[in-house]
CSV table of C-alpha atoms in Angstrom, one decimal:
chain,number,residue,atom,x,y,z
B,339,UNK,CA,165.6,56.7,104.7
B,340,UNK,CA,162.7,56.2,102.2
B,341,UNK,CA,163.7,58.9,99.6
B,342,UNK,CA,167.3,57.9,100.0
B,343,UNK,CA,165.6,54.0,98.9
B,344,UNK,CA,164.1,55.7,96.2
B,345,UNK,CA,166.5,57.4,94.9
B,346,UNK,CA,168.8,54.6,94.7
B,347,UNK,CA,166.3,52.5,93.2
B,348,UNK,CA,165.3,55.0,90.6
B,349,UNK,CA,169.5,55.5,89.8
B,350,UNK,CA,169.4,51.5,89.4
B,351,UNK,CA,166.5,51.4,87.0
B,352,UNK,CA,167.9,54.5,84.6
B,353,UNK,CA,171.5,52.9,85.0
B,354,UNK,CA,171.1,50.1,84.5
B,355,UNK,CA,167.7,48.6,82.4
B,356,UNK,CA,166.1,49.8,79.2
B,357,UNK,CA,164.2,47.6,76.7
B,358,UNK,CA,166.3,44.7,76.5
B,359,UNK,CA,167.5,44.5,80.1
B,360,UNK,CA,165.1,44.5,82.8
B,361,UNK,CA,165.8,43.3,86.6
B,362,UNK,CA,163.8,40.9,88.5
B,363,UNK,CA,162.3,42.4,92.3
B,364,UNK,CA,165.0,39.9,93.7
B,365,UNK,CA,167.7,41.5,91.7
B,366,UNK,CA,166.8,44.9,92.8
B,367,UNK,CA,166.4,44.0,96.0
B,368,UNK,CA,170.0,42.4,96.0
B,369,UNK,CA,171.6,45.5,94.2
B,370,UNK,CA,169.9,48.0,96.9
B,371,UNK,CA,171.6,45.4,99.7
B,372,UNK,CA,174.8,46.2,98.1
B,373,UNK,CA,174.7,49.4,98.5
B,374,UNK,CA,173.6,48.6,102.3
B,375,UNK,CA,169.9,49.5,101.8
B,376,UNK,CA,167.8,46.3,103.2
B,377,UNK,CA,164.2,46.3,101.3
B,378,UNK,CA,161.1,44.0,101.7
B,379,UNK,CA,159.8,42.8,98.0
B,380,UNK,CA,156.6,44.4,98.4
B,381,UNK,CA,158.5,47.7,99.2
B,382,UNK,CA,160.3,47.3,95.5
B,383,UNK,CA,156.4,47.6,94.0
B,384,UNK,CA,155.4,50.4,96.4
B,385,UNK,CA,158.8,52.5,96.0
B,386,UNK,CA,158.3,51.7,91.6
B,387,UNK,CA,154.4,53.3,92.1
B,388,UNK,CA,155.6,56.8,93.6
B,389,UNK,CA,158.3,56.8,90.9
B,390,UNK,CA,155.5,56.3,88.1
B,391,UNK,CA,153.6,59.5,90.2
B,392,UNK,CA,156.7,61.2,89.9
B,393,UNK,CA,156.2,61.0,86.1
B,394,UNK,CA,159.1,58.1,85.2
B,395,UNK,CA,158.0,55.3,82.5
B,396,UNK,CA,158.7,52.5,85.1
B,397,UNK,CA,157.7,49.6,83.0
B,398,UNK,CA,156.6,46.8,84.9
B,399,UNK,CA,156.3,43.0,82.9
B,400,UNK,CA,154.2,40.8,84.9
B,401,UNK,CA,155.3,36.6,84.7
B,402,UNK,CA,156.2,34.6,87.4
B,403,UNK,CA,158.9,36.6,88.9
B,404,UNK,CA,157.7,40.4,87.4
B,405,UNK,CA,160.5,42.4,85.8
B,406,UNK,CA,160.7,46.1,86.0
B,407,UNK,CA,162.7,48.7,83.5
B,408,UNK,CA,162.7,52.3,81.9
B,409,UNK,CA,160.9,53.1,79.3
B,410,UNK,CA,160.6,56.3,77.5
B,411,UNK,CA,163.7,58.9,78.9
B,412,UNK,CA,164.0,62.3,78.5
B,413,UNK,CA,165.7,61.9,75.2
B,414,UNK,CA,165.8,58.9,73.0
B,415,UNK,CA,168.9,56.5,71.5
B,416,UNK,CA,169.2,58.6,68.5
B,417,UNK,CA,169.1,62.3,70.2
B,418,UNK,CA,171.6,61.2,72.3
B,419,UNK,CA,173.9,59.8,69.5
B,420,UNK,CA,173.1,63.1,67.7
B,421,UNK,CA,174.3,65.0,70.6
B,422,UNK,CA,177.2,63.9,71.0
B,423,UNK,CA,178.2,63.8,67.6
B,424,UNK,CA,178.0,67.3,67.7
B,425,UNK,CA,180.1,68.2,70.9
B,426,UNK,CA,182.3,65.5,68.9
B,427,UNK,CA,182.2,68.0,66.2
B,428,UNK,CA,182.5,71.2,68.0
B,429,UNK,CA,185.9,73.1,67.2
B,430,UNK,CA,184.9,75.5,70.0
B,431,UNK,CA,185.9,73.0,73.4
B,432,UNK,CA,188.6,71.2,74.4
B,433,UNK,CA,189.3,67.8,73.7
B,434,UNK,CA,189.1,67.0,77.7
B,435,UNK,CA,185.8,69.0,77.6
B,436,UNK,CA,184.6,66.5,74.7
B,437,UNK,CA,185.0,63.7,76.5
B,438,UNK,CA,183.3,65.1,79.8
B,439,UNK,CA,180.4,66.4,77.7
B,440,UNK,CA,179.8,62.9,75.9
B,441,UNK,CA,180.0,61.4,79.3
B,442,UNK,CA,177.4,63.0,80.9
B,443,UNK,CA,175.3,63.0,77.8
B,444,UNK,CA,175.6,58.8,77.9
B,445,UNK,CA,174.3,58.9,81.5
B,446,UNK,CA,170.8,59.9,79.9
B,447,UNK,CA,170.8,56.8,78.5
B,448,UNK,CA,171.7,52.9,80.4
B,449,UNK,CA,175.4,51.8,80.8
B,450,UNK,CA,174.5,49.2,78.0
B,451,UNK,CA,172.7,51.6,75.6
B,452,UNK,CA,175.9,53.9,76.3
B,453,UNK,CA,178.3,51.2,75.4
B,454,UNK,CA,176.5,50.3,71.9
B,455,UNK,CA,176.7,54.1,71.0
B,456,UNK,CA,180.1,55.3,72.6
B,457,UNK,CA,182.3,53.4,69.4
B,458,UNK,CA,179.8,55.0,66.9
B,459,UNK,CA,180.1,58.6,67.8
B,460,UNK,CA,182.2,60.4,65.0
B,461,UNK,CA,185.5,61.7,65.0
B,462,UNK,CA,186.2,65.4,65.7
B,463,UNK,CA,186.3,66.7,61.5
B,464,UNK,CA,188.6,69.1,62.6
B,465,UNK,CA,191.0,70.3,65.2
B,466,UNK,CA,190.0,71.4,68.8
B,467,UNK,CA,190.7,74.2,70.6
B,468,UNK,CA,193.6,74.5,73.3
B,469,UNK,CA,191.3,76.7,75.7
B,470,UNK,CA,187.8,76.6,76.6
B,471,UNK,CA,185.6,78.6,74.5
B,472,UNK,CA,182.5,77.6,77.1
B,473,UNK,CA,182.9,79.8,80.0
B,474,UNK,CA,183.6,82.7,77.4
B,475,UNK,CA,180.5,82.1,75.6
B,476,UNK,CA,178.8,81.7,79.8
B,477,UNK,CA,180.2,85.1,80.3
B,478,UNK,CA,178.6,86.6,77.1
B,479,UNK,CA,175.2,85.2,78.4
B,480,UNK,CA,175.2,87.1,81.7
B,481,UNK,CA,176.9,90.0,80.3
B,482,UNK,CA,173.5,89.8,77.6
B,483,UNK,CA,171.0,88.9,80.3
B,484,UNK,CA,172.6,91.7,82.7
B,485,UNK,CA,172.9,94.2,79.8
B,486,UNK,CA,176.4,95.0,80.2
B,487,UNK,CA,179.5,95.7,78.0
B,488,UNK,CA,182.5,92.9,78.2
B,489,UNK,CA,186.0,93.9,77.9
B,490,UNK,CA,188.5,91.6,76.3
B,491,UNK,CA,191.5,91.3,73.8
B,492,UNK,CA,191.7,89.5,70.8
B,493,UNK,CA,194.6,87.6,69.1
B,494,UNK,CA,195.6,85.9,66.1
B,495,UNK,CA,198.9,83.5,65.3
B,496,UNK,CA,202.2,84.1,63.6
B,497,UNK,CA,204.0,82.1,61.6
B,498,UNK,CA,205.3,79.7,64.5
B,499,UNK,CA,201.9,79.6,65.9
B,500,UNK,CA,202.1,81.5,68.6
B,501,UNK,CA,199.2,83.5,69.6
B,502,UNK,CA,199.8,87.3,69.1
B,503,UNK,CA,197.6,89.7,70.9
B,504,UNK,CA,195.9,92.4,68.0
B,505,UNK,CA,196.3,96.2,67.7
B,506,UNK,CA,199.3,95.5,70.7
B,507,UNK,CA,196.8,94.5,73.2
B,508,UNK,CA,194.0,96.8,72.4
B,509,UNK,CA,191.1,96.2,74.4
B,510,UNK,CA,187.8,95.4,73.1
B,511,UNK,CA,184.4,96.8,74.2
B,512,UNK,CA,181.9,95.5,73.1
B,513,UNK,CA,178.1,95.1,73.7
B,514,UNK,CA,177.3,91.4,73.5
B,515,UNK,CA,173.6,90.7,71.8
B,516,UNK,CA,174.6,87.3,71.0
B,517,UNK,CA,176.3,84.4,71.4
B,518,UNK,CA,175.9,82.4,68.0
B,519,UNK,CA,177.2,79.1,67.0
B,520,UNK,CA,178.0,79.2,63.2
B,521,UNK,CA,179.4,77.6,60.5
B,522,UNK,CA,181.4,75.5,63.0
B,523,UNK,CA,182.3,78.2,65.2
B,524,UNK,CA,181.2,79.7,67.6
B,525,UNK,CA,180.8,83.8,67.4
B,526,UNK,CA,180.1,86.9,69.5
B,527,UNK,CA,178.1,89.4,67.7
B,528,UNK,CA,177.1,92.9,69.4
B,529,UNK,CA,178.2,96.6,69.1
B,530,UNK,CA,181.8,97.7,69.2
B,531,UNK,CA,183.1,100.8,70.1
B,532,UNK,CA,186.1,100.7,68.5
B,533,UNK,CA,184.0,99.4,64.6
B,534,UNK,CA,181.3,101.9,65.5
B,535,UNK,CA,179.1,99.0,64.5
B,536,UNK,CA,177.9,95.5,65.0
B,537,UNK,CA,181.3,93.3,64.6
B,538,UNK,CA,181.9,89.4,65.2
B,539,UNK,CA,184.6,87.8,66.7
B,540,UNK,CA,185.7,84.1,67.0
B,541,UNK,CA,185.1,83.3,70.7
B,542,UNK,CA,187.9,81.1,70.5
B,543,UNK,CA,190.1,83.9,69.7
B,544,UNK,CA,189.1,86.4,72.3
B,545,UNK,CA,191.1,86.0,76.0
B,546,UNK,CA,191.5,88.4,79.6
B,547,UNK,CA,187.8,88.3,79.0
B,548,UNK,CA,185.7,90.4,81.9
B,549,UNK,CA,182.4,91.9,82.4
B,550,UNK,CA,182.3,95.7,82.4
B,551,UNK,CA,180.1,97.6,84.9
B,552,UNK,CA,179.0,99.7,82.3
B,553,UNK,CA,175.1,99.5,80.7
B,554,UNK,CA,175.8,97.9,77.1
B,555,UNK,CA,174.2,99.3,73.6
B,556,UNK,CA,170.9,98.3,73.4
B,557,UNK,CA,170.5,96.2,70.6
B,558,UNK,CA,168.1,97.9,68.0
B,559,UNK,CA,165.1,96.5,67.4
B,560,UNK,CA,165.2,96.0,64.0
B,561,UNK,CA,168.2,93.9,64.4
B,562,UNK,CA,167.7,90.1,62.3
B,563,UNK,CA,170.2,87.8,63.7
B,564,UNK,CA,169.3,85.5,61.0
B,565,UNK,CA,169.5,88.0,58.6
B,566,UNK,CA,173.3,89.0,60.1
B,567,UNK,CA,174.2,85.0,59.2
B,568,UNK,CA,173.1,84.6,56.4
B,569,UNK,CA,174.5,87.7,54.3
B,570,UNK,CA,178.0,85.9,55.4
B,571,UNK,CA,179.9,83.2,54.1
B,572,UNK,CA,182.6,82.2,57.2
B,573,UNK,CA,181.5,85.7,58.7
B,574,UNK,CA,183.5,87.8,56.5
B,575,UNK,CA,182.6,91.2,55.8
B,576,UNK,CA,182.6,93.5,52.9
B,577,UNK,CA,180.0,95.0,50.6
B,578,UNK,CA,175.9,94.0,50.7
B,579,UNK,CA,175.0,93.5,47.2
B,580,UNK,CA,172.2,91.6,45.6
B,581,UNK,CA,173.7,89.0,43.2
B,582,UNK,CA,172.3,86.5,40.6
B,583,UNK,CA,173.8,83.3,40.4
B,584,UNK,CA,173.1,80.6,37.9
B,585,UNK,CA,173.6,77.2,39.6
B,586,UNK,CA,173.4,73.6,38.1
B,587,UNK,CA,170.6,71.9,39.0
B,588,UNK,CA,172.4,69.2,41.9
B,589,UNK,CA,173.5,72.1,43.5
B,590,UNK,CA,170.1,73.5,45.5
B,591,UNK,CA,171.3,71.7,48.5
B,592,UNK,CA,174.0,73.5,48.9
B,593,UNK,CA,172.8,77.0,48.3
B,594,UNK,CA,169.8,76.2,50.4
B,595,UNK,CA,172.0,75.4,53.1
B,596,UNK,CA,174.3,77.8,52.8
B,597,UNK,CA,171.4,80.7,51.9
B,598,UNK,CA,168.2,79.8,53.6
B,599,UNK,CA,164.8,78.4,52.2
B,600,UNK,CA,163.6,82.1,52.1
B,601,UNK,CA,166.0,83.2,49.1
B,602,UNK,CA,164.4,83.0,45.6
B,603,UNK,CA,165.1,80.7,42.7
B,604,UNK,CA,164.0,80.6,39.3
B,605,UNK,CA,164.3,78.6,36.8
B,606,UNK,CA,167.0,78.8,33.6
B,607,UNK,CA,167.8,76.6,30.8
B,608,UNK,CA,167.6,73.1,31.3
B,609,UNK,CA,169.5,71.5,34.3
B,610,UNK,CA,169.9,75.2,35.8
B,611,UNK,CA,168.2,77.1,38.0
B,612,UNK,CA,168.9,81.4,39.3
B,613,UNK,CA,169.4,82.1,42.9
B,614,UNK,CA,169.3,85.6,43.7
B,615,UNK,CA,171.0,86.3,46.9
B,616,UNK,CA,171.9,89.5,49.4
B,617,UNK,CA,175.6,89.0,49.9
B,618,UNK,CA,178.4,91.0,51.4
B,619,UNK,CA,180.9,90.6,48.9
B,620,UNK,CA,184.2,89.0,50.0
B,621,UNK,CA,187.0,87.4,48.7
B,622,UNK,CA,185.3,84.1,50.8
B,623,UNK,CA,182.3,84.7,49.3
B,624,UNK,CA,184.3,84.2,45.7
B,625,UNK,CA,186.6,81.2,47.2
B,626,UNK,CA,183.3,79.8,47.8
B,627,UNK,CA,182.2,79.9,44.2
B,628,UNK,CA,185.5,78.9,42.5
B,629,UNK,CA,184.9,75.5,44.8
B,630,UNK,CA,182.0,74.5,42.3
B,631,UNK,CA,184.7,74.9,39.3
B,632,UNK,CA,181.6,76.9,36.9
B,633,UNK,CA,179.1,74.8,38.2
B,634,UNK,CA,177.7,77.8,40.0
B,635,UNK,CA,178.4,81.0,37.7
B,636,UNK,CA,178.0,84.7,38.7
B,637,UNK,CA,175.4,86.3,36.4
B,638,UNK,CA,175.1,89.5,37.9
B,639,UNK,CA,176.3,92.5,39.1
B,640,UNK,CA,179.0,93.3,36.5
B,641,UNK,CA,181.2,94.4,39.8
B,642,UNK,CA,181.1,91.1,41.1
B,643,UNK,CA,181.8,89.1,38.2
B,644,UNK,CA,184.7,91.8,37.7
B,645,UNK,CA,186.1,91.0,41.1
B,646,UNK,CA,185.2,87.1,40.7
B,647,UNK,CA,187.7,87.0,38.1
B,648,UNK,CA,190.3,88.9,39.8
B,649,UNK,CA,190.2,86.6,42.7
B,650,UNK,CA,190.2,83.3,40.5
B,651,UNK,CA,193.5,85.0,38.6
B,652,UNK,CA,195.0,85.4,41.9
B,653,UNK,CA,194.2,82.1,43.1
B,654,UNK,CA,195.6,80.3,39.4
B,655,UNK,CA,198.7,82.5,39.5
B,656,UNK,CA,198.8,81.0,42.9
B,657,UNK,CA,198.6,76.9,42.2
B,658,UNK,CA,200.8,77.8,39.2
B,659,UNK,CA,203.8,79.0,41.5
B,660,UNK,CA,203.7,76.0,43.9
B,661,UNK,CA,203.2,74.0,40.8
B,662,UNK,CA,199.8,72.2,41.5
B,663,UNK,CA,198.2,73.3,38.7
């Protein structure tokens, strides 16, 4: 009977106080009655000192009629908010999944505290997916922590946007070393059988997903997940080459962000500055670039300016057909 008390009481006090609501010894004893717990006053202070032993940040403010409430949580107003802005943001789970997430995220925090930040969470910026990505990614992690293959098929959409199952239904082995949320995304990277290499693949894309019996590739030591990222724009592949780019000089934020701190910069004429970067060339890579329109040139290698240019032809010749340009 006592820990049931306390654990009612200690529900009470994370549901329902926080710094600017706090409730009286009466009105917790009243709210345990409803719930068909009777309670003596002095209990109220006894029950509050175990959950303070227990490690919670039961404040207590003395006056005539001494107020109790929760203090510091396990994640403050702002974490919370940040959290759920990004399962808000996630293209990887269902809307239904969204909301469940955000609920039990708010229930870190008290029903008022919940209610202030519920309207300000942000928008999804994009569209959500139709099927959970989550149990996927769950079976990737036992699959990694078990070191075995996973079996799956991948698919794409047509035209009417249906979803049309690659190579007819080819099935995909694959040995998972990890499960990597990027650029919005959320990826599988690990050795293929049928790329002979390390591949990605858009979680969301991949279905009939299983766990093979077989022992998976280990993954090779010198393997830099990081490293994997970063030499990507969107996760496209194509060839690693070292380029120089000459960016304007408001444009380091996004090349840090989309590069890493590591890369090096040096300085140009005024208002620029060089980036040298370890690319794998792609026509992304070059959609990326033509989005600065020449604020962000490609100085070197003479191949990749070459291509560069082809790409931005194509994309002109493009607009000029549908007439946007």
């Amino acid at each position: 009977m006592q820990n049931n008390r306390i654990i009612r009481l200690l529900a009470i006090l994370l549901s329902e106080t926080d710094d600017d609501h706090k409730l009286t010894t009466n009105q917790l004893i009243d709210k345990l009655s409803e719930e068909g717990i009777s309670v003596h006053r002095n209990t109220i202070a006894s029950d509050i000192e175990i959950l303070k032993e227990a490690g919670y940040d039961v404040i207590c403010e003395k006056s005539t009629q001494n107020k109790y409430f929760i203090g510091k949580r396990s994640f403050d107003d702002a974490e919370i908010k940040m959290l759920c802005d990004a399962v808000s943001a996630a293209h990887f789970i269902t809307e239904k999944q969204t909301t469940e997430l955000i609920e039990k995220l708010l229930k870190n925090v008290s029903v008022y505290t919940a209610k202030r930040i519920k309207p300000m969470i942000q928008s999804p910026t994009g569209s959500k997916v139709s099927d959970s990505s989550i149990y996927v990614a769950d079976m990737i992690n036992y699959a990694i922590s078990n070191k075995k293959q996973i079996q799956f098929q991948y698919f794409e959409y047509n035209e009417k946007k249906d979803k049309i199952l690659k190579h007819n239904g080819y099935i995909y082995e694959v040995s998972p070393y990890a499960a990597v949320w990027h650029e919005d995304r959320y990826y599988l990277i690990g050795y293929s059988k049928k790329h002979d290499d390390i591949a990605n693949f858009r979680i969301d894309r991949m279905t009939n997903v299983s766990v093979s019996e077989e022992n998976k590739y280990v993954c090779p030591k010198d393997f830099d997940l990081k490293e994997y990222l970063s030499s990507k724009i969107k996760v496209f592949k194509g060839k690693k080459t070292e380029v120089c780019l000459k960016c304007k000089s408001k444009h380091m934020k996004a090349i840090l962000d989309y590069f890493g701190n590591e890369i090096k910069t040096t300085n140009a004429e005024k208002g620029y500055f060089n980036a040298i970067i370890e690319i794998e060339l792609s026509p992304t890579f070059y959609a990326w670039i033509f989005q600065f329109e020449g604020d962000i040139i490609i100085q070197s290698p003479q191949n990749a300016i070459d291509d560069f240019i082809k790409t931005a032809e194509i994309i002109i010749e493009v607009h000029k057909r549908k007439g946007t340009i």
